Amino acid sequence: MEPTALKAKMEKVLNFVKAQEGVDYADVRVNYIITENYATENMKVQSLSSGKNLGYGIRVFVQGSMGFAGSQDFDNMEATAKIALGIARATRLTQKHPVKLAPKPVVTDHYATTIEIDPFTVSKEEKLGLLFEAERLMKEAAPELFRTQGNLMLRHELKTWGDTDGAFITQDLYEIGGSISAIAIGKGEMQIRSYPNSAGGNFATAGWEFIKAMDLPGNAARVGKEALALVTAEECPSGVFDIVIAPSQLVLQIHESVGHPIELDRMLGYEAGMAGTSFLDSVEPGKFRYGSEHITIVADATAPGGIGSFGYDDDGVAAQPIEVITKGIFHNFLSSRETASAIGKVSNGTNRADGWGRTPIVRMTNISLMPGTFTFDELIAGIDDGLYLDVNRSWSIDDRRINFQFATEIAYEIKQGKLTGKIYKNPIYTGITPVFWGSCDGVGNKDYWRMMGVVNCGKGEPGQTAHCGHGSAPARFRKVKVGVADV
């Protein structure tokens, strides 16, 4: 739809809603999403899909109660608005406490992802050729592999948002990512190695240049060889060890044991049915020790290339950096206009929906562990007998985000301050969130720090999938329980 015509339609329906009795506020969000997805397996195309999805959602607040309706019919936006109004009025009948929205500036702006090469202009042949080349090199390095895989994901979203306060914001957002993996079978079990990460790989707000820099073919031989070597490797020992964790695993550690607990809707109990609440519901920001002095974590929706980066959230609040944990002390939750007002604050811009048919909820942006001062060799040198853990394989954490267990694809042995070259299979480590983060005594410096993206974060009922980033360097943790034995 032509931008001027779309804006006129949005303004017309917003004026209609604003004129209705009892309306406090309303907004309209239009999402036009274009996708391409590629998956290969054993040098064959496993799946290839593309899609376009256009629709809008209208959110209305009537005397402190919300109603929402979405549609793809742009010729009958007023009818959709009436449905949202009806839901808000019906909700008003069972209201316990009226919703109050924290104040925000009224903005007119445009935001666009910075890209060098539009990934949608790259041919399908080139994209598939890249995956096939990486698969060929994995198989060439380790012919006994059971399976090789590759995938690419591309997303382009045009988002248009306006509200009854007079704000009007457009955003042009690109996302891209991918990975390769090698699977080996033997001795009654399966082993896998992935690059650059598991769960689909690494993702960013960027163009095709991001995939080129990832160099999937250049890492293929190592991935294939390590998957095969894990089949005959020794089982990871059980005990209490000092460990260094790679950024590929810290991505998920940060996500599950920091990112989710700091979502304010969880702390308030608004989010409970899908993946629980938060153990932070009784702590006072500025006084609770979340980790050691080496732990400084920032949520930053302005981070270049982070897949949790954008211009404005779906409340029309600007993206911003947020101090979450500073030298181990917890300071701030992630919030929306609704949740922030419940604790007497203003929103810090983290309210997002995954498409036009869903209401926005508090979601992670880029939640990152800030770099320390150590080189990788210094982190390893500080361990007499321990392990270096890389790439997540599985995880489990309780509903309050405090007791966890993580398994990684591989563990590298550390003896007398050096990597010995020996690998172990099936490593698992467990912990209690503030105790674990409190055991950190070193984080790698900025030369080892990197941002990684996650595109499968589920939350809400009906469920929504968020895309969020996490930056980290390798970090060292003391006296961590490893393995499944009672120790």
GROMACS .gro file of C-alpha atoms in nm:
model
  487
    1MET     CA    1   0.000   0.000   0.000
    2GLU     CA    2   0.125   0.347  -0.085
    3PRO     CA    3   0.262   0.514   0.235
    4THR     CA    4   0.051   0.830   0.210
    5ALA     CA    5  -0.270   0.630   0.162
    6LEU     CA    6  -0.180   0.402   0.453
    7LYS     CA    7  -0.116   0.695   0.683
    8ALA     CA    8  -0.450   0.848   0.585
    9LYS     CA    9  -0.633   0.524   0.668
   10MET     CA   10  -0.457   0.498   1.003
   11GLU     CA   11  -0.535   0.858   1.096
   12LYS     CA   12  -0.899   0.811   0.998
   13VAL     CA   13  -0.951   0.507   1.221
   14LEU     CA   14  -0.760   0.667   1.509
   15ASN     CA   15  -0.984   0.975   1.489
   16PHE     CA   16  -1.288   0.746   1.489
   17VAL     CA   17  -1.171   0.563   1.801
   18LYS     CA   18  -1.069   0.882   1.979
   19ALA     CA   19  -1.422   1.017   1.938
   20GLN     CA   20  -1.580   0.721   2.115
   21GLU     CA   21  -1.704   0.758   2.472
   22GLY     CA   22  -1.461   0.662   2.749
   23VAL     CA   23  -1.158   0.606   2.524
   24ASP     CA   24  -0.832   0.691   2.702
   25TYR     CA   25  -0.591   0.599   2.425
   26ALA     CA   26  -0.549   0.389   2.110
   27ASP     CA   27  -0.279   0.291   1.864
   28VAL     CA   28  -0.261   0.118   1.526
   29ARG     CA   29   0.031  -0.097   1.413
   30VAL     CA   30   0.079  -0.219   1.055
   31ASN     CA   31   0.327  -0.502   0.989
   32TYR     CA   32   0.438  -0.605   0.642
   33ILE     CA   33   0.677  -0.899   0.678
   34ILE     CA   34   0.872  -1.067   0.398
   35THR     CA   35   1.065  -1.388   0.470
   36GLU     CA   36   1.290  -1.643   0.302
   37ASN     CA   37   1.405  -1.966   0.467
   38TYR     CA   38   1.649  -2.226   0.335
   39ALA     CA   39   1.740  -2.565   0.482
   40THR     CA   40   1.970  -2.827   0.334
   41GLU     CA   41   2.051  -3.177   0.454
   42ASN     CA   42   2.303  -3.425   0.317
   43MET     CA   43   2.359  -3.207   0.010
   44LYS     CA   44   1.989  -3.188  -0.076
   45VAL     CA   45   1.733  -2.912  -0.034
   46GLN     CA   46   1.532  -3.002   0.274
   47SER     CA   47   1.303  -2.699   0.255
   48LEU     CA   48   1.283  -2.367   0.076
   49SER     CA   49   1.009  -2.119   0.157
   50SER     CA   50   0.924  -1.756   0.111
   51GLY     CA   51   0.632  -1.554   0.236
   52LYS     CA   52   0.465  -1.215   0.261
   53ASN     CA   53   0.230  -1.118   0.540
   54LEU     CA   54   0.047  -0.786   0.572
   55GLY     CA   55  -0.198  -0.687   0.841
   56TYR     CA   56  -0.273  -0.444   1.122
   57GLY     CA   57  -0.368  -0.448   1.487
   58ILE     CA   58  -0.570  -0.188   1.678
   59ARG     CA   59  -0.521  -0.154   2.052
   60VAL     CA   60  -0.777   0.047   2.250
   61PHE     CA   61  -0.793   0.149   2.616
   62VAL     CA   62  -1.138   0.235   2.754
   63GLN     CA   63  -1.150   0.361   3.113
   64GLY     CA   64  -0.838   0.161   3.197
   65SER     CA   65  -0.929  -0.163   3.017
   66MET     CA   66  -0.767  -0.284   2.696
   67GLY     CA   67  -0.919  -0.432   2.384
   68PHE     CA   68  -0.734  -0.554   2.076
   69ALA     CA   69  -0.834  -0.670   1.730
   70GLY     CA   70  -0.635  -0.742   1.416
   71SER     CA   71  -0.723  -0.785   1.050
   72GLN     CA   72  -0.586  -0.791   0.697
   73ASP     CA   73  -0.886  -0.600   0.562
   74PHE     CA   74  -0.770  -0.241   0.521
   75ASP     CA   75  -1.101  -0.134   0.368
   76ASN     CA   76  -1.288  -0.201   0.693
   77MET     CA   77  -1.056  -0.071   0.963
   78GLU     CA   78  -1.344   0.096   1.144
   79ALA     CA   79  -1.516  -0.241   1.185
   80THR     CA   80  -1.197  -0.384   1.334
   81ALA     CA   81  -1.177  -0.088   1.569
   82LYS     CA   82  -1.533  -0.155   1.687
   83ILE     CA   83  -1.434  -0.511   1.779
   84ALA     CA   84  -1.139  -0.379   1.983
   85LEU     CA   85  -1.370  -0.125   2.151
   86GLY     CA   86  -1.621  -0.397   2.235
   87ILE     CA   87  -1.352  -0.615   2.392
   88ALA     CA   88  -1.224  -0.323   2.598
   89ARG     CA   89  -1.573  -0.245   2.728
   90ALA     CA   90  -1.640  -0.610   2.809
   91THR     CA   91  -1.310  -0.633   2.993
   92ARG     CA   92  -1.410  -0.324   3.189
   93LEU     CA   93  -1.690  -0.526   3.352
   94THR     CA   94  -1.440  -0.756   3.527
   95GLN     CA   95  -1.168  -0.498   3.586
   96LYS     CA   96  -0.992  -0.513   3.922
   97HIS     CA   97  -0.749  -0.228   3.868
   98PRO     CA   98  -0.758   0.016   3.577
   99VAL     CA   99  -0.457   0.010   3.345
  100LYS     CA  100  -0.252   0.328   3.353
  101LEU     CA  101  -0.001   0.401   3.081
  102ALA     CA  102   0.321   0.578   3.176
  103PRO     CA  103   0.379   0.902   2.984
  104LYS     CA  104   0.592   0.912   2.669
  105PRO     CA  105   0.700   1.174   2.414
  106VAL     CA  106   0.491   1.220   2.099
  107VAL     CA  107   0.727   1.136   1.813
  108THR     CA  108   0.727   1.148   1.434
  109ASP     CA  109   1.027   0.956   1.302
  110HIS     CA  110   1.169   0.693   1.067
  111TYR     CA  111   1.423   0.421   1.157
  112ALA     CA  112   1.604   0.180   0.925
  113THR     CA  113   1.845  -0.109   0.977
  114THR     CA  114   2.189  -0.034   0.836
  115ILE     CA  115   2.275  -0.285   0.565
  116GLU     CA  116   2.543  -0.311   0.297
  117ILE     CA  117   2.390  -0.582   0.075
  118ASP     CA  118   2.015  -0.637   0.058
  119PRO     CA  119   1.989  -1.014   0.120
  120PHE     CA  120   1.674  -1.041  -0.089
  121THR     CA  121   1.872  -0.938  -0.397
  122VAL     CA  122   2.110  -1.233  -0.360
  123SER     CA  123   2.005  -1.524  -0.581
  124LYS     CA  124   1.861  -1.845  -0.440
  125GLU     CA  125   2.136  -2.030  -0.628
  126GLU     CA  126   2.405  -1.841  -0.437
  127LYS     CA  127   2.238  -1.901  -0.103
  128LEU     CA  128   2.193  -2.273  -0.159
  129GLY     CA  129   2.541  -2.297  -0.310
  130LEU     CA  130   2.690  -2.156   0.010
  131LEU     CA  131   2.514  -2.420   0.222
  132PHE     CA  132   2.605  -2.702  -0.015
  133GLU     CA  133   2.971  -2.597  -0.014
  134ALA     CA  134   2.979  -2.599   0.367
  135GLU     CA  135   2.812  -2.942   0.373
  136ARG     CA  136   3.057  -3.078   0.117
  137LEU     CA  137   3.353  -2.964   0.327
  138MET     CA  138   3.208  -3.118   0.645
  139LYS     CA  139   3.160  -3.450   0.469
  140GLU     CA  140   3.502  -3.433   0.305
  141ALA     CA  141   3.670  -3.380   0.644
  142ALA     CA  142   3.466  -3.655   0.815
  143PRO     CA  143   3.317  -3.901   0.560
  144GLU     CA  144   3.158  -4.116   0.833
  145LEU     CA  145   2.917  -3.840   0.937
  146PHE     CA  146   2.555  -3.949   0.955
  147ARG     CA  147   2.410  -3.614   0.858
  148THR     CA  148   2.516  -3.265   0.756
  149GLN     CA  149   2.284  -2.966   0.766
  150GLY     CA  150   2.273  -2.598   0.678
  151ASN     CA  151   2.017  -2.321   0.708
  152LEU     CA  152   1.961  -1.955   0.631
  153MET     CA  153   1.685  -1.721   0.750
  154LEU     CA  154   1.601  -1.379   0.604
  155ARG     CA  155   1.339  -1.134   0.728
  156HIS     CA  156   1.240  -0.784   0.614
  157GLU     CA  157   0.973  -0.597   0.807
  158LEU     CA  158   0.812  -0.264   0.727
  159LYS     CA  159   0.639  -0.142   1.042
  160THR     CA  160   0.409   0.160   1.055
  161TRP     CA  161   0.273   0.280   1.390
  162GLY     CA  162   0.053   0.567   1.502
  163ASP     CA  163  -0.151   0.663   1.808
  164THR     CA  164  -0.424   0.898   1.925
  165ASP     CA  165  -0.162   1.127   2.080
  166GLY     CA  166  -0.044   1.215   1.729
  167ALA     CA  167   0.273   1.004   1.708
  168PHE     CA  168   0.362   0.846   1.375
  169ILE     CA  169   0.664   0.614   1.332
  170THR     CA  170   0.787   0.403   1.042
  171GLN     CA  171   1.059   0.139   1.062
  172ASP     CA  172   1.244  -0.061   0.795
  173LEU     CA  173   1.396  -0.366   0.967
  174TYR     CA  174   1.618  -0.641   0.826
  175GLU     CA  175   1.717  -0.964   1.003
  176ILE     CA  176   1.942  -1.242   0.878
  177GLY     CA  177   2.122  -1.549   1.011
  178GLY     CA  178   2.210  -1.912   0.965
  179SER     CA  179   2.428  -2.205   1.066
  180ILE     CA  180   2.575  -2.542   0.976
  181SER     CA  181   2.581  -2.861   1.181
  182ALA     CA  182   2.730  -3.208   1.161
  183ILE     CA  183   2.577  -3.516   1.324
  184ALA     CA  184   2.762  -3.838   1.398
  185ILE     CA  185   2.621  -4.165   1.533
  186GLY     CA  186   2.803  -4.445   1.713
  187LYS     CA  187   2.802  -4.652   2.031
  188GLY     CA  188   2.426  -4.614   2.054
  189GLU     CA  189   2.423  -4.234   2.072
  190MET     CA  190   2.422  -3.921   1.860
  191GLN     CA  191   2.672  -3.635   1.879
  192ILE     CA  192   2.640  -3.296   1.713
  193ARG     CA  193   2.862  -2.996   1.646
  194SER     CA  194   2.720  -2.666   1.528
  195TYR     CA  195   2.861  -2.339   1.399
  196PRO     CA  196   2.834  -2.059   1.488
  197ASN     CA  197   2.573  -2.177   1.737
  198SER     CA  198   2.296  -2.427   1.784
  199ALA     CA  199   1.921  -2.352   1.758
  200GLY     CA  200   1.951  -2.221   1.404
  201GLY     CA  201   2.281  -2.039   1.443
  202ASN     CA  202   2.360  -1.672   1.482
  203PHE     CA  203   2.136  -1.382   1.375
  204ALA     CA  204   2.167  -1.006   1.339
  205THR     CA  205   1.998  -0.695   1.208
  206ALA     CA  206   2.216  -0.673   0.899
  207GLY     CA  207   2.242  -0.760   0.532
  208TRP     CA  208   2.405  -1.040   0.333
  209GLU     CA  209   2.745  -0.914   0.444
  210PHE     CA  210   2.675  -1.076   0.783
  211ILE     CA  211   2.648  -1.423   0.626
  212LYS     CA  212   2.965  -1.368   0.425
  213ALA     CA  213   3.156  -1.268   0.739
  214MET     CA  214   3.026  -1.575   0.921
  215ASP     CA  215   3.230  -1.792   0.678
  216LEU     CA  216   3.030  -2.114   0.704
  217PRO     CA  217   3.257  -2.302   0.458
  218GLY     CA  218   3.570  -2.191   0.645
  219ASN     CA  219   3.448  -2.357   0.965
  220ALA     CA  220   3.296  -2.666   0.808
  221ALA     CA  221   3.592  -2.905   0.833
  222ARG     CA  222   3.643  -2.838   1.205
  223VAL     CA  223   3.273  -2.887   1.277
  224GLY     CA  224   3.266  -3.219   1.092
  225LYS     CA  225   3.581  -3.354   1.257
  226GLU     CA  226   3.469  -3.259   1.608
  227ALA     CA  227   3.126  -3.420   1.566
  228LEU     CA  228   3.292  -3.746   1.465
  229ALA     CA  229   3.553  -3.725   1.741
  230LEU     CA  230   3.281  -3.683   2.006
  231VAL     CA  231   3.142  -4.030   1.931
  232THR     CA  232   3.456  -4.196   2.067
  233ALA     CA  233   3.541  -3.928   2.325
  234GLU     CA  234   3.524  -3.998   2.696
  235GLU     CA  235   3.216  -3.903   2.894
  236CYS     CA  236   3.256  -3.567   3.066
  237PRO     CA  237   3.366  -3.624   3.427
  238SER     CA  238   3.133  -3.537   3.713
  239GLY     CA  239   3.244  -3.320   4.001
  240VAL     CA  240   3.292  -2.962   4.107
  241PHE     CA  241   3.510  -2.779   3.855
  242ASP     CA  242   3.631  -2.436   3.761
  243ILE     CA  243   3.502  -2.369   3.411
  244VAL     CA  244   3.531  -2.120   3.128
  245ILE     CA  245   3.216  -2.077   2.920
  246ALA     CA  246   3.225  -1.967   2.556
  247PRO     CA  247   2.999  -1.685   2.430
  248SER     CA  248   2.801  -1.944   2.229
  249GLN     CA  249   2.679  -2.096   2.559
  250LEU     CA  250   2.668  -1.774   2.761
  251VAL     CA  251   2.410  -1.649   2.510
  252LEU     CA  252   2.156  -1.892   2.652
  253GLN     CA  253   2.281  -1.860   3.011
  254ILE     CA  254   2.222  -1.484   2.997
  255HIS     CA  255   1.892  -1.529   2.816
  256GLU     CA  256   1.737  -1.774   3.061
  257SER     CA  257   1.886  -1.670   3.397
  258VAL     CA  258   1.902  -1.292   3.346
  259GLY     CA  259   1.688  -1.188   3.049
  260HIS     CA  260   1.363  -1.354   3.151
  261PRO     CA  261   1.376  -1.276   3.526
  262ILE     CA  262   1.418  -0.903   3.457
  263GLU     CA  263   1.099  -0.879   3.246
  264LEU     CA  264   0.872  -0.664   3.461
  265ASP     CA  265   0.548  -0.838   3.360
  266ARG     CA  266   0.690  -1.161   3.506
  267MET     CA  267   0.784  -0.988   3.831
  268LEU     CA  268   0.434  -0.839   3.858
  269GLY     CA  269   0.272  -1.177   3.790
  270TYR     CA  270   0.111  -1.070   3.460
  271GLU     CA  271   0.310  -1.343   3.281
  272ALA     CA  272   0.297  -1.684   3.447
  273GLY     CA  273   0.132  -1.944   3.225
  274MET     CA  274   0.410  -1.961   2.966
  275ALA     CA  275   0.752  -2.022   3.124
  276GLY     CA  276   0.675  -1.877   3.464
  277THR     CA  277   0.739  -1.566   3.670
  278SER     CA  278   1.058  -1.433   3.833
  279PHE     CA  279   1.253  -1.483   4.155
  280LEU     CA  280   1.307  -1.105   4.159
  281ASP     CA  281   0.951  -1.037   4.281
  282SER     CA  282   1.070  -0.960   4.634
  283VAL     CA  283   1.398  -0.779   4.570
  284GLU     CA  284   1.469  -0.408   4.579
  285PRO     CA  285   1.652  -0.267   4.275
  286GLY     CA  286   1.983  -0.112   4.376
  287LYS     CA  287   2.025  -0.343   4.675
  288PHE     CA  288   2.009  -0.702   4.547
  289ARG     CA  289   2.337  -0.873   4.457
  290TYR     CA  290   2.278  -1.071   4.138
  291GLY     CA  291   2.643  -1.166   4.076
  292SER     CA  292   3.005  -1.084   4.144
  293GLU     CA  293   3.171  -0.750   4.078
  294HIS     CA  294   3.274  -0.885   3.737
  295ILE     CA  295   2.910  -0.901   3.622
  296THR     CA  296   2.783  -0.591   3.445
  297ILE     CA  297   2.487  -0.649   3.216
  298VAL     CA  298   2.320  -0.393   2.991
  299ALA     CA  299   2.003  -0.420   2.782
  300ASP     CA  300   2.060  -0.211   2.472
  301ALA     CA  301   1.810  -0.195   2.185
  302THR     CA  302   2.040   0.050   2.004
  303ALA     CA  303   2.337  -0.192   1.978
  304PRO     CA  304   2.462  -0.202   1.616
  305GLY     CA  305   2.373  -0.531   1.451
  306GLY     CA  306   2.198  -0.680   1.753
  307ILE     CA  307   1.891  -0.874   1.651
  308GLY     CA  308   1.713  -0.711   1.943
  309SER     CA  309   1.783  -0.366   1.795
  310PHE     CA  310   1.513  -0.134   1.658
  311GLY     CA  311   1.415   0.230   1.660
  312TYR     CA  312   1.095   0.226   1.868
  313ASP     CA  313   0.899  -0.040   2.052
  314ASP     CA  314   0.528  -0.106   1.996
  315ASP     CA  315   0.434   0.155   2.257
  316GLY     CA  316   0.611   0.418   2.046
  317VAL     CA  317   0.891   0.448   2.305
  318ALA     CA  318   1.245   0.497   2.172
  319ALA     CA  319   1.500   0.216   2.189
  320GLN     CA  320   1.757   0.281   2.460
  321PRO     CA  321   2.038   0.129   2.669
  322ILE     CA  322   1.927   0.013   3.014
  323GLU     CA  323   2.150  -0.049   3.315
  324VAL     CA  324   2.042  -0.393   3.438
  325ILE     CA  325   2.326  -0.517   3.660
  326THR     CA  326   2.630  -0.307   3.750
  327LYS     CA  327   2.924  -0.479   3.920
  328GLY     CA  328   2.687  -0.747   4.043
  329ILE     CA  329   2.408  -0.522   4.174
  330PHE     CA  330   2.065  -0.545   4.009
  331HIS     CA  331   1.916  -0.210   3.907
  332ASN     CA  332   1.639  -0.224   3.643
  333PHE     CA  333   1.364  -0.434   3.491
  334LEU     CA  334   1.257  -0.434   3.126
  335SER     CA  335   0.924  -0.254   3.101
  336SER     CA  336   0.632  -0.133   2.892
  337ARG     CA  337   0.418   0.175   2.948
  338GLU     CA  338   0.165  -0.041   3.134
  339THR     CA  339   0.407  -0.230   3.359
  340ALA     CA  340   0.632   0.071   3.427
  341SER     CA  341   0.340   0.274   3.559
  342ALA     CA  342   0.264  -0.006   3.808
  343ILE     CA  343   0.595   0.068   3.984
  344GLY     CA  344   0.591   0.443   3.934
  345LYS     CA  345   0.841   0.451   3.647
  346VAL     CA  346   0.842   0.542   3.278
  347SER     CA  347   0.880   0.273   3.012
  348ASN     CA  348   1.228   0.182   2.893
  349GLY     CA  349   1.098   0.073   2.551
  350THR     CA  350   1.082  -0.307   2.548
  351ASN     CA  351   0.718  -0.372   2.456
  352ARG     CA  352   0.699  -0.571   2.129
  353ALA     CA  353   0.464  -0.803   1.939
  354ASP     CA  354   0.579  -1.065   1.690
  355GLY     CA  355   0.325  -0.963   1.427
  356TRP     CA  356   0.012  -0.766   1.349
  357GLY     CA  357  -0.223  -1.021   1.509
  358ARG     CA  358  -0.074  -1.007   1.860
  359THR     CA  359  -0.070  -0.750   2.140
  360PRO     CA  360   0.276  -0.631   2.245
  361ILE     CA  361   0.430  -0.773   2.562
  362VAL     CA  362   0.757  -0.706   2.744
  363ARG     CA  363   1.040  -0.873   2.551
  364MET     CA  364   1.417  -0.883   2.572
  365THR     CA  365   1.620  -0.657   2.344
  366ASN     CA  366   2.001  -0.713   2.345
  367ILE     CA  367   2.091  -0.831   2.696
  368SER     CA  368   2.469  -0.838   2.715
  369LEU     CA  369   2.746  -0.921   2.961
  370MET     CA  370   2.993  -0.635   2.929
  371PRO     CA  371   3.358  -0.713   2.856
  372GLY     CA  372   3.612  -0.750   3.134
  373THR     CA  373   3.990  -0.720   3.125
  374PHE     CA  374   4.110  -1.077   3.069
  375THR     CA  375   4.255  -1.238   2.760
  376PHE     CA  376   4.131  -1.587   2.679
  377ASP     CA  377   4.470  -1.732   2.773
  378GLU     CA  378   4.455  -1.557   3.110
  379LEU     CA  379   4.113  -1.706   3.184
  380ILE     CA  380   4.241  -2.054   3.102
  381ALA     CA  381   4.570  -1.997   3.289
  382GLY     CA  382   4.378  -1.937   3.611
  383ILE     CA  383   4.244  -2.296   3.615
  384ASP     CA  384   4.444  -2.593   3.738
  385ASP     CA  385   4.185  -2.860   3.660
  386GLY     CA  386   3.874  -2.763   3.470
  387LEU     CA  387   3.675  -2.741   3.150
  388TYR     CA  388   3.603  -2.506   2.862
  389LEU     CA  389   3.238  -2.544   2.749
  390ASP     CA  390   3.112  -2.450   2.402
  391VAL     CA  391   2.772  -2.434   2.222
  392ASN     CA  392   2.446  -2.518   2.395
  393ARG     CA  393   2.285  -2.858   2.337
  394SER     CA  394   1.994  -2.853   2.584
  395TRP     CA  395   1.868  -2.664   2.885
  396SER     CA  396   1.621  -2.664   3.171
  397ILE     CA  397   1.529  -2.394   3.421
  398ASP     CA  398   1.248  -2.365   3.674
  399ASP     CA  399   0.953  -2.129   3.637
  400ARG     CA  400   1.108  -1.867   3.867
  401ARG     CA  401   1.437  -1.877   3.672
  402ILE     CA  402   1.659  -1.974   3.962
  403ASN     CA  403   1.751  -2.347   3.940
  404PHE     CA  404   1.900  -2.446   3.606
  405GLN     CA  405   2.077  -2.718   3.411
  406PHE     CA  406   2.258  -2.668   3.081
  407ALA     CA  407   2.423  -2.919   2.850
  408THR     CA  408   2.679  -2.817   2.588
  409GLU     CA  409   2.791  -2.993   2.271
  410ILE     CA  410   3.154  -3.026   2.381
  411ALA     CA  411   3.392  -2.977   2.671
  412TYR     CA  412   3.766  -2.912   2.629
  413GLU     CA  413   3.994  -3.026   2.910
  414ILE     CA  414   4.202  -2.769   3.102
  415LYS     CA  415   4.503  -2.886   3.303
  416GLN     CA  416   4.759  -2.668   3.478
  417GLY     CA  417   4.639  -2.356   3.303
  418LYS     CA  418   4.637  -2.492   2.949
  419LEU     CA  419   4.398  -2.656   2.704
  420THR     CA  420   4.530  -3.010   2.663
  421GLY     CA  421   4.355  -3.085   2.334
  422LYS     CA  422   4.142  -3.355   2.494
  423ILE     CA  423   3.764  -3.331   2.446
  424TYR     CA  424   3.474  -3.477   2.642
  425LYS     CA  425   3.120  -3.556   2.530
  426ASN     CA  426   2.786  -3.489   2.702
  427PRO     CA  427   2.894  -3.214   2.944
  428ILE     CA  428   2.629  -3.082   3.180
  429TYR     CA  429   2.652  -2.810   3.444
  430THR     CA  430   2.397  -2.698   3.702
  431GLY     CA  431   2.352  -2.407   3.938
  432ILE     CA  432   2.141  -2.152   4.121
  433THR     CA  433   2.118  -1.823   3.934
  434PRO     CA  434   2.264  -1.567   4.184
  435VAL     CA  435   2.515  -1.821   4.320
  436PHE     CA  436   2.634  -1.904   3.969
  437TRP     CA  437   2.675  -1.541   3.861
  438GLY     CA  438   2.839  -1.474   4.197
  439SER     CA  439   3.105  -1.735   4.118
  440CYS     CA  440   3.236  -1.543   3.814
  441ASP     CA  441   3.588  -1.410   3.872
  442GLY     CA  442   3.682  -1.305   3.521
  443VAL     CA  443   3.532  -1.195   3.188
  444GLY     CA  444   3.720  -1.171   2.860
  445ASN     CA  445   3.807  -0.831   2.719
  446LYS     CA  446   3.653  -0.649   2.424
  447ASP     CA  447   3.872  -0.835   2.172
  448TYR     CA  448   3.683  -1.156   2.256
  449TRP     CA  449   3.337  -1.001   2.294
  450ARG     CA  450   3.074  -1.074   2.032
  451MET     CA  451   2.700  -1.030   1.985
  452MET     CA  452   2.488  -1.333   1.904
  453GLY     CA  453   2.120  -1.354   1.816
  454VAL     CA  454   1.837  -1.580   1.932
  455VAL     CA  455   1.519  -1.611   1.722
  456ASN     CA  456   1.317  -1.871   1.911
  457CYS     CA  457   1.226  -1.706   2.242
  458GLY     CA  458   0.872  -1.811   2.331
  459LYS     CA  459   0.645  -1.622   2.566
  460GLY     CA  460   0.279  -1.536   2.617
  461GLU     CA  461  -0.060  -1.696   2.561
  462PRO     CA  462  -0.130  -1.705   2.269
  463GLY     CA  463   0.237  -1.772   2.218
  464GLN     CA  464   0.470  -1.522   2.054
  465THR     CA  465   0.827  -1.565   1.933
  466ALA     CA  466   1.077  -1.286   1.997
  467HIS     CA  467   1.415  -1.215   1.842
  468CYS     CA  468   1.673  -1.097   2.093
  469GLY     CA  469   2.049  -1.057   2.109
  470HIS     CA  470   2.311  -1.130   2.371
  471GLY     CA  471   2.670  -1.010   2.375
  472SER     CA  472   2.946  -1.176   2.572
  473ALA     CA  473   3.311  -1.268   2.589
  474PRO     CA  474   3.428  -1.597   2.745
  475ALA     CA  475   3.391  -1.591   3.125
  476ARG     CA  476   3.532  -1.796   3.412
  477PHE     CA  477   3.325  -1.944   3.694
  478ARG     CA  478   3.453  -2.114   4.009
  479LYS     CA  479   3.335  -2.436   4.176
  480VAL     CA  480   3.052  -2.523   3.940
  481LYS     CA  481   2.879  -2.861   3.964
  482VAL     CA  482   2.942  -3.057   3.645
  483GLY     CA  483   2.783  -3.388   3.550
  484VAL     CA  484   2.493  -3.584   3.692
  485ALA     CA  485   2.655  -3.757   3.990
  486ASP     CA  486   2.584  -3.652   4.349
  487VAL     CA  487   2.883  -3.438   4.444
   0.00000   0.00000   0.00000
